[in-house]
Amino acid sequence: MSVNKDKFVLVQNKFEDVDKIETQSLTFWQDAWRRLRKNKGAMFGLAMIFVLIIFAIAAPMEPFVPNNADGTPFSYKKAPVLFDEEGNEIAKEDISFVPPRIPGIEKLGIFDGFTVIERGSWDILIGNLPKTTEWDALKSPLKRKDLIAALGIPYHPFEINFIDMFKKDGVNFAKVKVLATGEIVELPYADLISEFTRFQDGTFEYVSSEVDDKGVEMIKINADYYEIQNIKNLYFWFGTDKLALDVWTRLWTGVRVSLLIALASMVLDFSMGIVYGTVAGFYAGTIIDTIMMRFTEIIGSIPMLVFMIIMISLIDPIETFISGIFPNITYTTVRLLIIIVAMSLTGWIGVSRVVRAQILKLRDQEFILASRTLGASKIRLMQKHLFPNIIGQLVVMMTFTIPGAIYYEAFLTFIGMGLPIPMASLGVLLRDGYNSIQTIPAMLLIPSFIMSLLMLSINLLANGLRDALDPRMR
Amino acid sequence: MLRYVVERLFLIFLTLFVVLTINFFLLRLMPGTPFDNPKITPAQKELMVRKYGLDDPVGVQYLRYLNDVLHGDFGVSFRLQDQPVTKLIAMRLPHTVQIGSMALVFGVVVGILLGALAAIYRGSFWDGFVTILAVIGVSIPSMVLAALLQHYVVAEWGMFTYLYNPIDATRGISVWDSLYSSILPAFSLSLYVISATMRYMRSELVEVLNSDYILLARAKGLNKTQVIMRHALRNALIPVITIVGPMTIGLLTGSLVIEMFYGVPGLSRLLLNATSQNDYFLILGVNVFYSFLFVTVILIIDLLYGVIDPRIRLRGGKS
């Protein structure tokens, strides 16, 4: 095979081209971003954080402010007035603990406003429904005998068992067994009055009934709260809480508050830690460094819980102290500040240690020596040579701090150091949800899901950043 | 070595002294007194205050307390019938330890196994599984896990128990019943331990497997199992010990929410109740005890580390 020599051209024949770099040169951050983009988990995390932050920013500001527009303290009765299907104003008490209902999705059988309730059969009486006023006077369990007398009902309510529930000619019928006589009666459900007047005919489906070994019968019903309260025109996407506040709104304000707390404590941690660590690192080997490091060792060997307990017990004096200096500051803001400070009390120590160790490692290296020989000032050494070399590690540490701070906020709320109503944070929502898990599990599930998702996303991003910013991983 | 231990012990005493002093004076800033009960008349209250010596100047009280502490007396609880603080701590500690140690043992064992699996079969399905599990494990807050376990596992599926049962012969609760009831709280706590151990174990083992002495062992003709069992695992386990110390402390102090959820009469519940009741000496005692645990565990781990790893010992001897 013969190849013509003319087909070959010498590419690099010029001497000056030898050192030329063909590819575009990347800065440290461009390179990190390029590598971060290849990490699927980190990109998922980044996208999720972006979405969550947009929701958190878009959430209304009102619940964040503990006062109404006219300056009076917030009260749920002053929340926006809502109207039911017939255009009547809804009492806020009637729409507390409403289960979630989302338009569209409700047709799939989830988020449809139904919730399964279990009640003892003694809550169900037989007879005609009395007038509301009479009913209110008689419905107390202690007045049950009076109630039975007033209704003139033939059966003692303790002595019936549910057998079945069915529809006949469009009317709900109940089949009950009267234990005293053994007879089985079929009668329209409307004749059975529930102590909880909410459960009226047509607002629920009968699920099952069970008699336990003590003869107590528990009835499970799947009730439609929206039908019960006559508010089919309204949609509370994630339901409402005890104070009839919309959980969807509270969720995103909560995410915002939690993120704010996390970011603020992170900034506090790092500004304190960096300053402290830099000073200690610069004076390494001297008595100043020894004293500073002993101090961090002592503070660091006090468990965080001890600090928190001290902070909890001192909430009131601190509040009076702060509001003495700044009279305009609100109670909520003070509470927020205390939480942030409580979390930062030990957080800065780790940062200062890392910064000091890094500075110790770097300051004896040749490039620092070279710069020093050329007469660079300490400030210039720090900002040009030391800081850029530790910034990568700091960014990773910062990202890892945030999920921890979000967790500790929830922890503080559970041990009674949380924010006051109507402030929302993920911790507050979790605690509220935990208290109502038996009736509406969604109230716990939704905030826990969002909180886990937020922490997961930030952790994924932090993992990705650690790999991307680590020069050894290149 | 001896000098190092003495130095560390001195630092421990200094730390405990600082904790005690800070706590003592800060707690006096707490609003109210331990006897703010509407049922207590002012005369009774004065009597109580005098009985416990709370009417003396704070400085005198502090010196007296310090003297008592040096004699092993941490004072009495005002609210719990004058019981000594040390006795109260000794009563509550076993419950916290029972749940904490279960969580620690389970978490560390599972973490090491999964981490080793991921490192040995690096890049396989197991590796991916472990990596994802590690991130998820640190992302689910322990209280969320505890609440979900209570609601679904106990209430819906009828497995395990809602509340923790301490061993009590009079109520017919045997050791096994008690251990059975602490499975859920221990599991809620252990998820974090599993993820942390797993992650650490994986990265350590990967590093060890890439080292020269493993190559040498392979070159000698040992098969892969022998290399991993005899050389790799042992060396990778050493650094894992360092994270066990802080984790133990985390389990002892961080179990507060879990103790609240599962009704464990543990140490952190005692502390929280004492805080809400202004029970000065009890708060002080528990806080000092926590700090004591913290520093001693760290010291033990540091010393153990030197004993287990000859390389550290050689270097540590000089410095």
PDB file of C-alpha atoms in Angstrom, chain A residues 294 297-307 309-310 312-317 400 403 406-416 427 430 434 437-439 441-442 444-445 447-449 451-457 459-460 463 466 472, chain B residues 7-8 11 14-15 18-19 22-23 26-27 29-31 131-132 135-136 138-144 146-148 150-152 155 162 199 249 252-257 260-262 268 271-272 275 283 286-288 290-292 294-295 298:
ATOM      1  CA  ARG A 294      -8.241  25.380  75.256  1.00  0.00           C
ATOM      2  CA  GLU A 297     -12.005  22.485  73.856  1.00  0.00           C
ATOM      3  CA  ILE A 298     -13.838  23.383  77.047  1.00  0.00           C
ATOM      4  CA  ILE A 299     -16.863  24.833  75.253  1.00  0.00           C
ATOM      5  CA  GLY A 300     -16.854  21.928  72.813  1.00  0.00           C
ATOM      6  CA  SER A 301     -16.986  19.366  75.581  1.00  0.00           C
ATOM      7  CA  ILE A 302     -20.288  20.696  76.871  1.00  0.00           C
ATOM      8  CA  PRO A 303     -23.118  18.791  75.162  1.00  0.00           C
ATOM      9  CA  MET A 304     -25.441  20.860  73.003  1.00  0.00           C
ATOM     10  CA  LEU A 305     -28.428  19.746  75.069  1.00  0.00           C
ATOM     11  CA  VAL A 306     -26.955  21.427  78.152  1.00  0.00           C
ATOM     12  CA  PHE A 307     -26.679  24.720  76.275  1.00  0.00           C
ATOM     13  CA  ILE A 309     -31.585  23.653  78.470  1.00  0.00           C
ATOM     14  CA  ILE A 310     -29.863  26.764  79.777  1.00  0.00           C
ATOM     15  CA  ILE A 312     -34.790  27.404  77.506  1.00  0.00           C
ATOM     16  CA  SER A 313     -34.678  28.315  81.149  1.00  0.00           C
ATOM     17  CA  LEU A 314     -33.457  31.783  80.317  1.00  0.00           C
ATOM     18  CA  ILE A 315     -35.943  32.635  77.555  1.00  0.00           C
ATOM     19  CA  ASP A 316     -37.936  35.066  79.688  1.00  0.00           C
ATOM     20  CA  PRO A 317     -35.027  37.094  81.138  1.00  0.00           C
ATOM     21  CA  PHE A 400     -23.827  20.224  55.473  1.00  0.00           C
ATOM     22  CA  PRO A 403     -29.907  20.108  57.275  1.00  0.00           C
ATOM     23  CA  ILE A 406     -33.345  22.393  60.201  1.00  0.00           C
ATOM     24  CA  TYR A 407     -33.343  19.254  62.344  1.00  0.00           C
ATOM     25  CA  TYR A 408     -32.367  21.149  65.502  1.00  0.00           C
ATOM     26  CA  GLU A 409     -35.122  23.690  64.953  1.00  0.00           C
ATOM     27  CA  ALA A 410     -37.644  20.840  64.968  1.00  0.00           C
ATOM     28  CA  PHE A 411     -35.914  19.330  67.979  1.00  0.00           C
ATOM     29  CA  LEU A 412     -36.161  22.625  69.868  1.00  0.00           C
ATOM     30  CA  THR A 413     -39.839  22.908  69.028  1.00  0.00           C
ATOM     31  CA  PHE A 414     -40.510  19.453  70.406  1.00  0.00           C
ATOM     32  CA  ILE A 415     -38.791  20.245  73.682  1.00  0.00           C
ATOM     33  CA  GLY A 416     -40.834  23.412  74.092  1.00  0.00           C
ATOM     34  CA  GLY A 427     -40.827  21.875  63.592  1.00  0.00           C
ATOM     35  CA  LEU A 430     -44.444  18.424  62.755  1.00  0.00           C
ATOM     36  CA  TYR A 434     -47.935  14.547  65.660  1.00  0.00           C
ATOM     37  CA  ILE A 437     -51.952  11.914  63.727  1.00  0.00           C
ATOM     38  CA  GLN A 438     -54.855   9.700  64.806  1.00  0.00           C
ATOM     39  CA  THR A 439     -57.519  11.783  63.077  1.00  0.00           C
ATOM     40  CA  PRO A 441     -52.425  11.448  59.360  1.00  0.00           C
ATOM     41  CA  ALA A 442     -51.798  13.814  56.433  1.00  0.00           C
ATOM     42  CA  LEU A 444     -47.956  14.767  59.956  1.00  0.00           C
ATOM     43  CA  LEU A 445     -47.143  13.035  56.690  1.00  0.00           C
ATOM     44  CA  PRO A 447     -44.658  18.276  56.685  1.00  0.00           C
ATOM     45  CA  SER A 448     -42.471  15.231  57.363  1.00  0.00           C
ATOM     46  CA  PHE A 449     -42.275  14.506  53.664  1.00  0.00           C
ATOM     47  CA  MET A 451     -38.843  18.280  55.635  1.00  0.00           C
ATOM     48  CA  SER A 452     -37.191  15.006  54.630  1.00  0.00           C
ATOM     49  CA  LEU A 453     -37.181  16.099  50.993  1.00  0.00           C
ATOM     50  CA  LEU A 454     -35.557  19.408  51.887  1.00  0.00           C
ATOM     51  CA  MET A 455     -32.903  17.757  54.032  1.00  0.00           C
ATOM     52  CA  LEU A 456     -32.333  15.054  51.426  1.00  0.00           C
ATOM     53  CA  SER A 457     -31.895  17.605  48.634  1.00  0.00           C
ATOM     54  CA  ASN A 459     -27.490  16.548  51.653  1.00  0.00           C
ATOM     55  CA  LEU A 460     -27.325  15.365  48.038  1.00  0.00           C
ATOM     56  CA  ASN A 463     -22.267  15.389  48.718  1.00  0.00           C
ATOM     57  CA  ARG A 466     -17.744  17.788  48.287  1.00  0.00           C
ATOM     58  CA  ARG A 472      -8.122  15.031  44.534  1.00  0.00           C
TER      59      ARG A 472
ATOM     60  CA  GLU B   7      -3.000  16.639  81.067  1.00  0.00           C
ATOM     61  CA  ARG B   8      -6.299  15.368  79.731  1.00  0.00           C
ATOM     62  CA  LEU B  11      -8.650  19.501  81.298  1.00  0.00           C
ATOM     63  CA  LEU B  14     -11.397  22.254  84.328  1.00  0.00           C
ATOM     64  CA  THR B  15     -14.254  21.647  81.890  1.00  0.00           C
ATOM     65  CA  VAL B  18     -16.559  25.638  84.076  1.00  0.00           C
ATOM     66  CA  VAL B  19     -19.808  23.826  83.298  1.00  0.00           C
ATOM     67  CA  ILE B  22     -21.672  28.700  84.347  1.00  0.00           C
ATOM     68  CA  ASN B  23     -24.734  26.612  85.096  1.00  0.00           C
ATOM     69  CA  LEU B  26     -27.014  31.282  84.901  1.00  0.00           C
ATOM     70  CA  LEU B  27     -29.714  29.187  86.544  1.00  0.00           C
ATOM     71  CA  LEU B  29     -31.229  34.184  86.433  1.00  0.00           C
ATOM     72  CA  MET B  30     -34.209  31.937  85.844  1.00  0.00           C
ATOM     73  CA  PRO B  31     -37.453  33.711  86.637  1.00  0.00           C
ATOM     74  CA  THR B 131     -24.945   5.310  49.141  1.00  0.00           C
ATOM     75  CA  ILE B 132     -28.628   6.151  48.745  1.00  0.00           C
ATOM     76  CA  VAL B 135     -28.169   9.949  52.412  1.00  0.00           C
ATOM     77  CA  ILE B 136     -31.759   9.018  53.218  1.00  0.00           C
ATOM     78  CA  VAL B 138     -29.338  11.262  57.647  1.00  0.00           C
ATOM     79  CA  SER B 139     -32.208  13.103  55.957  1.00  0.00           C
ATOM     80  CA  ILE B 140     -35.116  11.582  57.876  1.00  0.00           C
ATOM     81  CA  PRO B 141     -35.388  13.270  61.265  1.00  0.00           C
ATOM     82  CA  SER B 142     -35.599  10.798  64.147  1.00  0.00           C
ATOM     83  CA  MET B 143     -38.869  12.274  65.413  1.00  0.00           C
ATOM     84  CA  VAL B 144     -40.517  11.812  62.030  1.00  0.00           C
ATOM     85  CA  ALA B 146     -40.590   7.648  65.543  1.00  0.00           C
ATOM     86  CA  ALA B 147     -44.009   9.160  64.816  1.00  0.00           C
ATOM     87  CA  LEU B 148     -44.437   7.151  61.619  1.00  0.00           C
ATOM     88  CA  GLN B 150     -45.852   4.533  66.124  1.00  0.00           C
ATOM     89  CA  HIS B 151     -48.669   5.303  63.764  1.00  0.00           C
ATOM     90  CA  TYR B 152     -48.127   2.605  61.161  1.00  0.00           C
ATOM     91  CA  ALA B 155     -51.449   1.392  65.481  1.00  0.00           C
ATOM     92  CA  TYR B 162     -46.611   2.018  71.776  1.00  0.00           C
ATOM     93  CA  ARG B 199     -20.531   5.915  55.063  1.00  0.00           C
ATOM     94  CA  ILE B 249     -22.995  11.017  73.358  1.00  0.00           C
ATOM     95  CA  LEU B 252     -27.535   9.742  75.232  1.00  0.00           C
ATOM     96  CA  THR B 253     -28.424  13.412  74.864  1.00  0.00           C
ATOM     97  CA  GLY B 254     -30.229  13.434  71.540  1.00  0.00           C
ATOM     98  CA  SER B 255     -32.741  10.801  72.556  1.00  0.00           C
ATOM     99  CA  LEU B 256     -34.902  13.443  74.226  1.00  0.00           C
ATOM    100  CA  VAL B 257     -37.623  13.540  71.588  1.00  0.00           C
ATOM    101  CA  MET B 260     -40.935  11.874  74.914  1.00  0.00           C
ATOM    102  CA  PHE B 261     -42.595   9.895  72.116  1.00  0.00           C
ATOM    103  CA  TYR B 262     -42.160   6.484  73.690  1.00  0.00           C
ATOM    104  CA  SER B 268     -33.138  13.824  79.329  1.00  0.00           C
ATOM    105  CA  LEU B 271     -33.648  17.214  82.836  1.00  0.00           C
ATOM    106  CA  LEU B 272     -36.500  18.750  80.864  1.00  0.00           C
ATOM    107  CA  THR B 275     -36.026  22.803  83.842  1.00  0.00           C
ATOM    108  CA  ILE B 283     -30.575  20.667  86.457  1.00  0.00           C
ATOM    109  CA  VAL B 286     -27.710  16.310  85.184  1.00  0.00           C
ATOM    110  CA  ASN B 287     -25.865  18.949  83.156  1.00  0.00           C
ATOM    111  CA  VAL B 288     -22.584  18.212  84.917  1.00  0.00           C
ATOM    112  CA  TYR B 290     -23.794  14.892  80.778  1.00  0.00           C
ATOM    113  CA  SER B 291     -20.599  16.896  80.393  1.00  0.00           C
ATOM    114  CA  PHE B 292     -18.750  14.299  82.464  1.00  0.00           C
ATOM    115  CA  PHE B 294     -19.051  13.524  77.149  1.00  0.00           C
ATOM    116  CA  VAL B 295     -15.451  14.204  78.160  1.00  0.00           C
ATOM    117  CA  ILE B 298     -13.924  11.115  74.278  1.00  0.00           C
TER     118      ILE B 298
END
